[in-house]
Short mmCIF file of C-alpha atoms and ligand atoms in Angstrom, two decimals:
data_model
loop_
_atom_site.label_atom_id
_atom_site.label_comp_id
_atom_site.label_asym_id
_atom_site.label_seq_id
_atom_site.Cartn_x
_atom_site.Cartn_y
_atom_site.Cartn_z
CA MET Z 194 106.97 103.23 82.39
CA ALA Z 195 108.31 105.48 79.60
CA THR Z 196 107.10 108.66 81.33
CA SER Z 197 108.61 107.59 84.66
CA PHE Z 198 111.83 106.76 82.86
CA PHE Z 199 112.11 110.20 81.25
CA GLN Z 200 111.12 111.99 84.48
CA SER Z 201 114.16 110.35 86.09
CA ILE Z 202 116.56 110.87 83.18
CA PHE Z 203 118.79 113.15 85.29
CA TYR Z 204 118.68 110.75 88.26
CA PRO Z 205 120.57 107.65 87.12
CA SER Z 206 120.09 105.72 90.36
CA GLU Z 207 116.31 106.08 89.87
CA ILE Z 208 116.59 104.65 86.35
CA GLY Z 209 118.46 101.68 87.82
CA ALA Z 210 115.71 101.27 90.43
CA LEU Z 211 112.91 101.49 87.83
CA ILE Z 212 114.54 98.74 85.78
CA GLN Z 213 115.19 96.55 88.82
CA TYR Z 214 111.59 97.03 90.00
CA LYS Z 215 110.05 96.33 86.61
CA PHE Z 216 112.15 93.38 85.50
CA PHE Z 217 114.07 91.85 88.40
CA ARG Z 218 111.84 92.08 91.45
CA PRO Z 219 110.72 88.62 92.61
CA SER Z 220 106.95 88.89 92.53
CA PRO Z 221 104.89 86.65 94.83
CA ASN Z 222 103.58 83.79 92.74
CA ARG Z 223 100.23 83.46 94.40
CA VAL Z 224 97.27 82.71 92.18
CA ILE Z 225 93.78 82.78 93.62
CA PRO Z 226 91.82 79.77 92.31
CA PRO Z 227 89.28 81.19 89.79
CA GLU Z 228 86.41 79.38 91.53
CA GLN Z 229 86.94 81.70 94.54
CA LYS Z 230 85.09 84.43 92.65
CA ALA Z 231 84.49 86.80 95.59
CA LYS Z 232 88.17 86.77 96.56
CA VAL Z 233 89.29 87.32 92.96
CA ARG Z 234 86.92 90.32 92.73
CA CYS Z 235 88.18 91.75 96.05
CA TYR Z 236 91.78 91.72 94.80
CA GLU Z 237 90.60 93.31 91.54
CA PHE Z 238 89.03 96.11 93.59
CA LEU Z 239 92.23 96.45 95.57
CA ASN Z 240 94.22 96.83 92.33
CA LYS Z 241 91.77 99.41 91.04
CA THR Z 242 91.72 101.60 94.14
CA SER Z 243 95.47 101.79 94.54
CA ARG Z 244 97.91 99.95 92.27
CA SER Z 245 101.14 100.55 94.12
CA PHE Z 246 99.68 99.99 97.57
CA ALA Z 247 97.94 96.84 96.29
CA THR Z 248 101.35 95.40 95.40
CA VAL Z 249 102.57 96.02 98.93
CA ILE Z 250 99.48 94.31 100.43
CA LYS Z 251 99.87 91.33 98.09
CA GLU Z 252 103.42 90.82 99.35
CA LEU Z 253 102.26 90.31 102.94
CA ASP Z 254 102.62 86.81 104.42
CA ASP Z 255 99.72 84.38 103.90
CA ASP Z 256 98.52 84.59 107.51
CA ILE Z 257 97.68 88.28 107.30
CA ARG Z 258 97.24 89.23 103.62
CA ASP Z 259 93.50 88.60 103.19
CA ALA Z 260 92.65 90.24 106.52
CA VAL Z 261 94.52 93.43 105.54
CA CYS Z 262 92.99 93.41 102.04
CA ILE Z 263 89.45 93.15 103.45
CA PHE Z 264 90.20 95.72 106.18
CA TYR Z 265 91.41 98.10 103.43
CA LEU Z 266 88.30 97.54 101.27
CA VAL Z 267 85.89 97.95 104.21
CA LEU Z 268 87.58 101.27 105.09
CA ARG Z 269 87.48 102.32 101.47
CA GLY Z 270 83.74 101.60 101.41
CA LEU Z 271 83.22 103.73 104.52
CA ASP Z 272 85.32 106.51 103.04
CA THR Z 273 83.29 106.44 99.81
CA ILE Z 274 80.15 107.16 101.82
CA GLU Z 275 81.81 109.89 103.89
CA ASP Z 276 83.33 111.58 100.85
CA ASP Z 277 80.14 111.79 98.81
CA MET Z 278 78.60 115.24 99.21
CA SER Z 279 75.58 114.22 97.12
CA ILE Z 280 74.30 111.95 99.94
CA PRO Z 281 72.11 114.03 102.31
CA ILE Z 282 73.23 114.02 105.95
CA GLU Z 283 69.99 112.33 107.12
CA LYS Z 284 70.93 109.35 104.98
CA LYS Z 285 74.70 109.56 105.46
CA GLU Z 286 74.72 109.58 109.27
CA PRO Z 287 72.99 106.20 109.81
CA LEU Z 288 74.98 104.67 106.94
CA LEU Z 289 78.27 105.64 108.63
CA ARG Z 290 77.18 104.75 112.17
CA ASN Z 291 75.79 101.34 111.16
CA PHE Z 292 78.50 100.34 108.70
CA CYS Z 293 80.03 98.03 111.35
CA LYS Z 294 76.74 96.06 111.34
CA THR Z 295 76.29 96.30 107.57
CA ILE Z 296 79.44 94.25 106.97
CA TYR Z 297 77.63 91.23 108.49
CA LYS Z 298 74.67 91.55 106.09
CA LYS Z 299 75.19 88.97 103.36
CA GLY Z 300 74.17 90.39 99.96
CA TRP Z 301 74.24 94.09 100.98
CA THR Z 302 75.10 96.50 98.17
CA PHE Z 303 74.75 100.26 97.70
CA ASP Z 304 74.18 102.10 94.42
CA GLU Z 305 73.26 105.59 95.66
CA ASN Z 306 76.68 107.19 95.36
CA GLY Z 307 77.01 110.03 92.86
CA PRO Z 308 78.23 108.96 89.39
CA ASN Z 309 81.55 110.77 89.90
CA GLU Z 310 82.51 108.97 93.09
CA LYS Z 311 85.80 107.20 92.29
CA ASP Z 312 85.08 103.97 94.18
CA ARG Z 313 81.35 103.85 93.47
CA GLN Z 314 81.59 100.36 91.94
CA LEU Z 315 83.11 98.96 95.15
CA LEU Z 316 79.87 99.68 97.00
CA VAL Z 317 77.74 98.54 94.05
CA GLU Z 318 79.39 95.11 94.46
CA PHE Z 319 80.05 95.30 98.19
CA ASP Z 320 78.46 91.86 98.71
CA VAL Z 321 81.76 90.29 97.57
CA VAL Z 322 83.68 92.18 100.28
CA ILE Z 323 81.10 91.05 102.85
CA ASP Z 324 81.43 87.41 101.72
CA GLU Z 325 85.20 87.57 102.18
CA PHE Z 326 84.87 89.40 105.50
CA LEU Z 327 82.57 86.61 106.75
CA GLY Z 328 85.17 84.08 105.62
CA LEU Z 329 87.90 85.58 107.83
CA GLY Z 330 88.65 84.15 111.27
CA LYS Z 331 86.54 85.63 114.11
CA LYS Z 332 89.60 87.24 115.72
CA PHE Z 333 90.21 89.26 112.52
CA GLN Z 334 86.51 90.09 112.10
CA ASP Z 335 86.36 91.46 115.65
CA VAL Z 336 89.25 93.88 115.03
CA ILE Z 337 87.79 95.11 111.72
CA VAL Z 338 84.33 95.61 113.24
CA ASP Z 339 85.69 97.48 116.27
CA ILE Z 340 87.66 99.95 114.10
CA THR Z 341 84.80 100.36 111.60
CA ASP Z 342 82.46 101.14 114.51
CA LYS Z 343 84.77 103.81 115.96
CA MET Z 344 85.66 105.32 112.58
CA GLY Z 345 82.08 105.36 111.30
CA ASN Z 346 80.85 107.14 114.42
CA GLY Z 347 83.78 109.61 114.34
CA MET Z 348 83.07 110.40 110.68
CA ALA Z 349 79.35 110.83 111.40
CA ASP Z 350 80.10 113.27 114.24
CA TYR Z 351 82.21 115.39 111.87
CA ALA Z 352 79.70 115.17 109.02
CA LYS Z 353 77.05 116.56 111.39
CA ASP Z 354 79.21 119.24 113.02
CA ALA Z 355 78.02 122.65 111.77
CA ALA Z 356 81.27 124.52 112.58
CA TYR Z 357 83.35 121.87 110.82
CA ASN Z 358 81.07 122.04 107.78
CA LYS Z 359 81.39 125.82 107.59
CA TYR Z 360 85.00 126.51 108.55
CA GLY Z 361 86.71 123.10 108.34
CA VAL Z 362 89.09 121.90 111.05
CA ILE Z 363 89.54 124.61 113.71
CA THR Z 364 92.19 123.89 116.35
CA ASN Z 365 95.37 121.82 116.21
CA LYS Z 366 93.74 119.49 118.73
CA ASP Z 367 90.83 119.04 116.31
CA PHE Z 368 93.30 118.36 113.53
CA ASP Z 369 94.79 115.49 115.57
CA LYS Z 370 91.30 114.26 116.44
CA TYR Z 371 90.08 114.25 112.84
CA CYS Z 372 93.25 112.48 111.68
CA HIS Z 373 92.84 109.98 114.53
CA TYR Z 374 89.41 108.98 113.24
CA VAL Z 375 90.36 108.61 109.59
CA ALA Z 376 93.96 107.34 109.90
CA GLY Z 377 95.12 106.81 113.50
CA LEU Z 378 92.41 104.18 114.00
CA VAL Z 379 93.72 102.40 110.88
CA GLY Z 380 97.13 102.12 112.57
CA ILE Z 381 95.54 100.87 115.79
CA GLY Z 382 93.50 98.28 113.83
CA LEU Z 383 96.51 97.12 111.83
CA SER Z 384 98.58 96.62 114.99
CA SER Z 385 95.79 94.45 116.42
CA LEU Z 386 95.57 92.43 113.19
CA PHE Z 387 99.36 91.90 113.20
CA SER Z 388 99.35 90.75 116.85
CA THR Z 389 96.27 88.60 116.39
CA SER Z 390 97.87 86.82 113.43
CA GLY Z 391 100.75 85.77 115.68
CA LEU Z 392 103.26 87.31 113.25
CA GLU Z 393 103.93 90.16 115.69
CA LYS Z 394 104.17 90.18 119.48
CA PRO Z 395 100.91 90.60 121.47
CA GLU Z 396 102.34 93.81 122.99
CA LEU Z 397 102.18 95.58 119.60
CA ALA Z 398 98.39 95.76 119.86
CA LYS Z 399 98.85 97.79 123.06
CA GLU Z 400 101.00 100.45 121.37
CA ILE Z 401 98.02 102.74 120.80
CA GLU Z 402 99.93 106.03 120.72
CA LEU Z 403 102.65 104.79 118.35
CA SER Z 404 100.08 103.17 116.04
CA ASN Z 405 98.08 106.39 116.04
CA SER Z 406 101.18 108.42 115.13
CA MET Z 407 101.81 106.15 112.13
CA GLY Z 408 98.40 107.11 110.76
CA LEU Z 409 98.68 110.80 111.67
CA PHE Z 410 102.01 111.15 109.91
CA LEU Z 411 100.54 109.73 106.66
CA GLN Z 412 97.26 111.59 106.82
CA LYS Z 413 98.75 114.99 107.68
CA THR Z 414 101.19 114.66 104.77
CA ASN Z 415 98.26 113.85 102.44
CA ILE Z 416 96.31 116.84 103.76
CA ILE Z 417 99.23 119.21 103.16
CA ARG Z 418 99.83 117.82 99.65
CA ASP Z 419 96.12 117.95 98.73
CA TYR Z 420 95.57 121.61 99.75
CA LEU Z 421 94.45 122.67 96.27
CA ASP Z 422 92.40 119.59 95.35
CA ASP Z 423 90.50 119.79 98.64
CA LEU Z 424 89.96 123.54 98.47
CA LEU Z 425 88.51 123.26 94.96
CA VAL Z 426 85.75 121.01 96.35
CA ASN Z 427 85.44 123.21 99.46
CA ARG Z 428 87.06 120.75 101.86
CA ARG Z 429 89.18 122.43 104.54
CA PHE Z 430 91.49 120.20 106.54
CA TRP Z 431 94.31 122.65 107.30
CA PRO Z 432 93.51 123.77 110.87
CA LYS Z 433 92.40 127.38 111.30
CA GLU Z 434 94.74 127.68 114.30
CA ILE Z 435 97.63 127.42 111.80
CA TRP Z 436 96.48 129.43 108.75
CA SER Z 437 94.74 132.22 110.71
CA LYS Z 438 98.20 133.43 111.84
CA TYR Z 439 98.86 134.38 108.21
CA VAL Z 440 95.56 135.02 106.36
CA ASP Z 441 91.85 135.62 107.02
CA ASP Z 442 90.71 132.74 104.86
CA LEU Z 443 92.41 129.45 103.91
CA ALA Z 444 91.83 130.22 100.21
CA ASP Z 445 93.78 133.51 100.53
CA LEU Z 446 97.03 131.54 100.84
CA ARG Z 447 97.05 131.11 97.07
CA LYS Z 448 96.30 134.75 96.25
CA PRO Z 449 99.05 136.73 94.49
CA GLY Z 450 100.83 138.99 96.98
CA ASN Z 451 100.55 136.40 99.79
CA GLU Z 452 103.48 134.26 98.65
CA LYS Z 453 105.67 134.83 101.74
CA LYS Z 454 102.72 134.18 104.09
CA ALA Z 455 101.86 131.06 102.12
CA ILE Z 456 105.37 129.66 102.44
CA ASP Z 457 105.52 130.46 106.18
CA CYS Z 458 102.14 128.83 106.75
CA LEU Z 459 103.33 125.78 104.83
CA SER Z 460 106.36 125.55 107.16
CA THR Z 461 104.08 125.64 110.20
CA ILE Z 462 101.94 122.76 108.98
CA VAL Z 463 104.93 120.73 107.73
CA LEU Z 464 106.46 121.17 111.19
CA ASN Z 465 103.22 119.89 112.75
CA ALA Z 466 103.42 116.70 110.66
CA LEU Z 467 107.17 116.24 111.08
CA GLN Z 468 106.82 115.96 114.82
CA HIS Z 469 105.30 112.47 114.42
CA ALA Z 470 108.37 111.10 112.61
CA PRO Z 471 110.37 109.84 115.65
CA GLU Z 472 107.34 107.88 116.94
CA CYS Z 473 106.91 106.29 113.51
CA LEU Z 474 110.53 105.11 113.64
CA THR Z 475 109.97 103.73 117.15
CA TYR Z 476 106.94 101.80 115.90
CA LEU Z 477 108.79 100.41 112.88
CA ASN Z 478 111.70 99.37 115.12
CA LYS Z 479 109.31 97.11 117.08
CA LEU Z 480 108.25 95.05 114.06
CA GLN Z 481 109.73 91.58 113.64
CA ASN Z 482 108.06 90.17 110.52
CA LYS Z 483 109.77 91.18 107.26
CA SER Z 484 106.62 91.45 105.12
CA ILE Z 485 104.82 93.51 107.78
CA PHE Z 486 107.86 95.73 108.13
CA SER Z 487 107.91 96.60 104.40
CA PHE Z 488 104.16 97.06 104.32
CA CYS Z 489 104.35 99.60 107.16
CA ALA Z 490 107.61 101.28 106.19
CA ILE Z 491 106.85 102.00 102.51
CA PRO Z 492 104.03 104.54 103.09
CA GLN Z 493 106.10 106.16 105.85
CA VAL Z 494 109.21 106.77 103.73
CA MET Z 495 107.00 108.09 100.93
CA ALA Z 496 105.49 110.49 103.47
CA ILE Z 497 108.83 111.87 104.69
CA ALA Z 498 110.06 112.20 101.08
CA THR Z 499 106.83 114.04 100.21
CA LEU Z 500 107.15 116.36 103.22
CA ALA Z 501 110.69 117.27 102.18
CA LEU Z 502 109.42 118.01 98.67
CA LEU Z 503 106.48 120.10 99.92
CA PHE Z 504 108.56 122.16 102.36
CA LYS Z 505 109.13 125.70 100.95
CA ASN Z 506 107.46 124.61 97.71
CA TYR Z 507 105.00 127.23 96.41
CA ASN Z 508 103.66 124.73 93.85
CA VAL Z 509 101.55 123.25 96.68
CA TYR Z 510 99.23 126.20 96.06
CA THR Z 511 99.09 125.90 92.29
CA SER Z 512 99.20 122.17 91.46
CA VAL Z 513 99.53 118.71 92.97
CA VAL Z 514 103.11 118.07 94.06
CA LYS Z 515 104.17 114.43 93.89
CA ILE Z 516 107.46 112.58 94.15
CA ARG Z 517 108.76 111.08 90.91
CA LYS Z 518 107.86 107.45 90.21
CA GLY Z 519 111.59 106.69 90.01
CA GLU Z 520 112.14 108.10 93.50
CA THR Z 521 109.14 106.11 94.81
CA VAL Z 522 110.48 102.88 93.37
CA LYS Z 523 113.96 103.56 94.76
CA LEU Z 524 112.42 104.03 98.20
CA ILE Z 525 110.24 100.90 97.91
CA LEU Z 526 113.26 98.77 97.05
CA LYS Z 527 115.17 100.07 100.05
CA CYS Z 528 112.49 99.44 102.68
CA THR Z 529 113.91 96.13 103.88
CA ASN Z 530 115.09 96.89 107.41
CA ILE Z 531 115.13 99.57 110.06
CA PHE Z 532 118.68 100.74 109.20
CA GLU Z 533 117.67 101.56 105.64
CA VAL Z 534 114.44 103.21 106.71
CA ALA Z 535 116.05 105.31 109.45
CA ASN Z 536 118.72 106.34 106.95
CA ILE Z 537 116.01 107.50 104.53
CA PHE Z 538 114.30 109.50 107.30
CA ARG Z 539 117.64 111.05 108.20
CA TYR Z 540 118.38 111.86 104.55
CA TYR Z 541 115.09 113.75 104.10
CA ALA Z 542 115.46 115.47 107.49
CA ARG Z 543 118.76 116.80 106.10
CA VAL Z 544 117.02 117.90 102.88
CA ILE Z 545 114.58 119.87 105.04
CA ILE Z 546 117.44 121.38 107.10
CA GLN Z 547 119.08 122.52 103.86
CA LYS Z 548 115.89 124.19 102.63
CA ASN Z 549 115.24 125.81 106.03
CA ASP Z 550 116.18 129.47 106.32
CA SER Z 551 116.70 131.81 109.25
CA LYS Z 552 113.94 134.19 108.08
CA ASP Z 553 111.34 131.45 108.53
CA PRO Z 554 109.34 132.05 111.76
CA ASN Z 555 109.64 128.30 112.47
CA PHE Z 556 113.35 128.11 111.71
CA MET Z 557 114.37 126.95 115.20
CA LYS Z 558 111.48 124.56 115.71
CA ILE Z 559 112.09 122.93 112.33
CA SER Z 560 115.78 122.51 113.14
CA VAL Z 561 114.82 120.88 116.44
CA ALA Z 562 112.27 118.55 114.77
CA CYS Z 563 114.89 117.41 112.22
CA GLY Z 564 117.48 117.15 114.99
CA LYS Z 565 115.16 114.73 116.81
CA ILE Z 566 115.19 112.41 113.80
CA GLU Z 567 119.03 112.48 113.77
CA GLN Z 568 119.03 111.89 117.51
CA TRP Z 569 116.62 108.97 117.17
CA CYS Z 570 119.04 107.31 114.75
CA GLN Z 571 122.10 107.84 116.95
CA THR Z 572 120.34 106.63 120.13
CA ASN Z 573 118.47 103.64 118.75
CA LEU Z 574 120.80 102.50 115.98
CA PRO Z 575 124.32 103.48 117.08
CA ASP Z 576 125.82 101.43 114.18
CA ILE Z 577 123.82 103.28 111.52
CA ASP Z 578 126.84 105.04 110.00
CA SER Z 579 128.86 101.87 109.49
CA TYR Z 580 125.73 100.20 108.08
CA SER Z 581 125.10 102.95 105.53
CA SER Z 582 128.72 103.02 104.34
CA SER Z 583 128.60 99.24 103.78
CA GLN Z 584 125.51 99.77 101.59
CA GLN Z 585 127.24 102.33 99.39
CA ASP Z 586 128.62 99.70 96.96
CA ASN Z 587 125.05 98.72 96.10
CA ASP Z 588 124.10 102.36 95.53
CA ILE Z 589 127.11 102.94 93.27
CA MET Z 590 126.17 99.87 91.23
CA MET Z 591 122.58 101.15 90.82
CA PHE Z 592 123.92 104.54 89.86
CA LEU Z 593 126.23 103.09 87.20
CA ILE Z 594 123.51 100.92 85.63
CA GLY Z 595 121.20 103.92 85.65
CA PHE Z 596 123.89 106.20 84.27
CA ILE Z 597 124.63 103.94 81.32
CA LEU Z 598 120.93 103.61 80.55
CA SER Z 599 120.31 107.35 80.91
CA ALA Z 600 123.18 108.10 78.54
CA PHE Z 601 121.78 105.57 76.09
CA ALA Z 602 118.28 107.08 76.37
CA ALA Z 603 119.66 110.60 75.91
CA TYR Z 604 121.55 109.45 72.81
CA LEU Z 605 118.41 107.80 71.45
CA LEU Z 606 116.42 110.96 72.06
CA TYR Z 607 119.07 113.01 70.28
CA TYR Z 608 119.17 110.54 67.41
CA VAL Z 609 115.37 110.50 66.97
CA ASN Z 610 115.35 114.28 67.14
CA GLN Z 611 117.99 114.54 64.43
CA GLU Z 612 116.03 112.19 62.20
CA HIS Z 613 112.95 114.29 62.81
CA LEU Z 614 114.86 117.49 61.94
CA ASP Z 615 116.28 115.89 58.81
CA TYR Z 616 112.81 114.82 57.83
CA LYS Z 617 111.37 118.28 58.45
CA GLY Z 618 114.31 119.76 56.58
CA ARG Z 619 113.59 117.57 53.61
CA GLU Z 620 109.94 118.51 53.76
CA THR Z 621 110.86 122.18 53.64
CA LEU Z 622 113.15 121.55 50.70
CA ASP Z 623 110.34 119.73 48.93
CA VAL Z 624 108.17 122.78 49.35
CA PHE Z 625 110.88 125.02 47.95
CA ASP Z 626 111.47 122.70 45.04
C1 IN0 E 65 96.72 102.50 105.01
C2 IN0 E 65 98.12 103.04 105.15
C3 IN0 E 65 99.01 102.26 106.08
C4 IN0 E 65 99.83 101.28 105.64
C5 IN0 E 65 100.69 100.61 106.51
C6 IN0 E 65 100.71 100.90 107.85
C7 IN0 E 65 99.88 101.88 108.35
C8 IN0 E 65 99.89 102.20 109.72
C9 IN0 E 65 99.09 103.19 110.19
C10 IN0 E 65 98.20 103.84 109.35
C11 IN0 E 65 98.17 103.56 108.02
C12 IN0 E 65 99.00 102.57 107.47
O1 IN0 E 65 98.79 103.21 103.92
C13 IN0 E 65 98.07 103.68 102.80
C14 IN0 E 65 99.06 104.02 101.68
C15 IN0 E 65 98.38 104.34 100.36
O2 IN0 E 65 97.26 104.04 100.14
N1 IN0 E 65 99.09 105.01 99.48
C16 IN0 E 65 98.60 105.49 98.19
C17 IN0 E 65 99.28 106.76 97.86
C18 IN0 E 65 98.54 107.99 98.23
O3 IN0 E 65 99.10 109.05 97.98
O4 IN0 E 65 97.40 107.93 98.71
C19 IN0 E 65 98.94 104.55 97.08
O5 IN0 E 65 98.21 104.57 96.07
O6 IN0 E 65 99.94 103.81 97.17
C20 IN0 E 65 97.17 104.84 103.12
O7 IN0 E 65 97.42 105.96 102.69
N2 IN0 E 65 96.05 104.61 103.91
C21 IN0 E 65 95.73 103.32 104.43
C22 IN0 E 65 94.42 102.87 104.34
C23 IN0 E 65 94.09 101.61 104.78
C24 IN0 E 65 95.08 100.79 105.31
CL1 IN0 E 65 94.68 99.20 105.82
C25 IN0 E 65 96.41 101.22 105.42
C26 IN0 E 65 95.09 105.72 104.12
C27 IN0 E 65 95.24 106.52 105.44
C28 IN0 E 65 94.11 107.55 105.46
C29 IN0 E 65 96.57 107.28 105.51
C30 IN0 E 65 95.12 105.62 106.66
#
């Protein structure tokens, strides 16, 4: 909390948001009876794998929460097998392809992941996830199994593909295909779970393209952000069709002397991701349940904010670029309806427009992609401007609370510093005495 607070010291509205999130956000008061040991353990795993996303899942309505939690953990299990380069392909392939059958095997566990695998323990105790999966309604089980089957086979095909193993993702079409397997299918599965629960209309399950775009937008943003982390473990997800216009090898983008090429290449891949944004808004605009809306919208607004931060940012090649916790929390608190979310998309599209420059080879295409977000807002939510001005009072209030607290924190910092100086001063005097 303290680090997040100081990171946002020059952004008073973020300080206000951090305080509101920490102390005044009504948290769902749902306690799992301790005798339901498997369920308790599943939610512990959920908290461990992703704290902030776990909170969003826990705020889903009762009719869908457990199904999404188990879907998430099953996918995480699959991912932990795919990710682990210490498992030989002869072993990995059947594990991935049969994972959809494994989740019916009561008592199944797996302890052959490498010791450094982050979610190793999840597979070591996977029997608890299986118990909870078997406790879900058949309609939910069927959706989870269908997606696990398709994803497991897609992952196995890639794990076996010699060209992919040597050069990484090749064409832009491949890029979409890879992202479809690991993220688009998640969107398709979630839409089916939402429809099946009765909380969303049955037609949502048929929105395959829109659901796929939701996943692609998230996954492509992750892939752009994780350039360095992935490269360091020799994973290459940026498609060759994009980087080969600038360099001979993906790793050359971070070499001194290639800075301009690196920034231009970054624009090309950011543009590729940005093109999914209007479809994500169309998907979100179809949702009717409040808890499902927030669950879906939060990762999306984080993605557009991240894209805006990554655009033209050379640090992508030297470190991991992440949005401040204060900014994240501010976005989370705002994700309550489509007007707010569209406004956030429009805001970051404008940030991108401001960073864009006419020397960029993608200048025009980026302007058009951002223009499409603006156009989406005007066409689908013609009242968006009057809505956002009516929300300004709230923003000003947040800003003022944050401002007062920031000033107080700055004063405290100054005061502590002075004390420290005085103390050091005295120490020096002592020495001289
Ligand atoms: C997700 C997605 C997710 C949530 C809501 C709707 C979705 C619709 C389509 C596709 C995916 C959807 O969200 C999570 C978000 C997440 O985990 N965020 C991390 C932050 C980070 O940087 O990784 C956090 O710690 O908060 C997500 O990224 N994925 C995911 C996985 C399973 C499920 Cl059920 C939902 C992963 C991925 C690969 C993008 C699909």
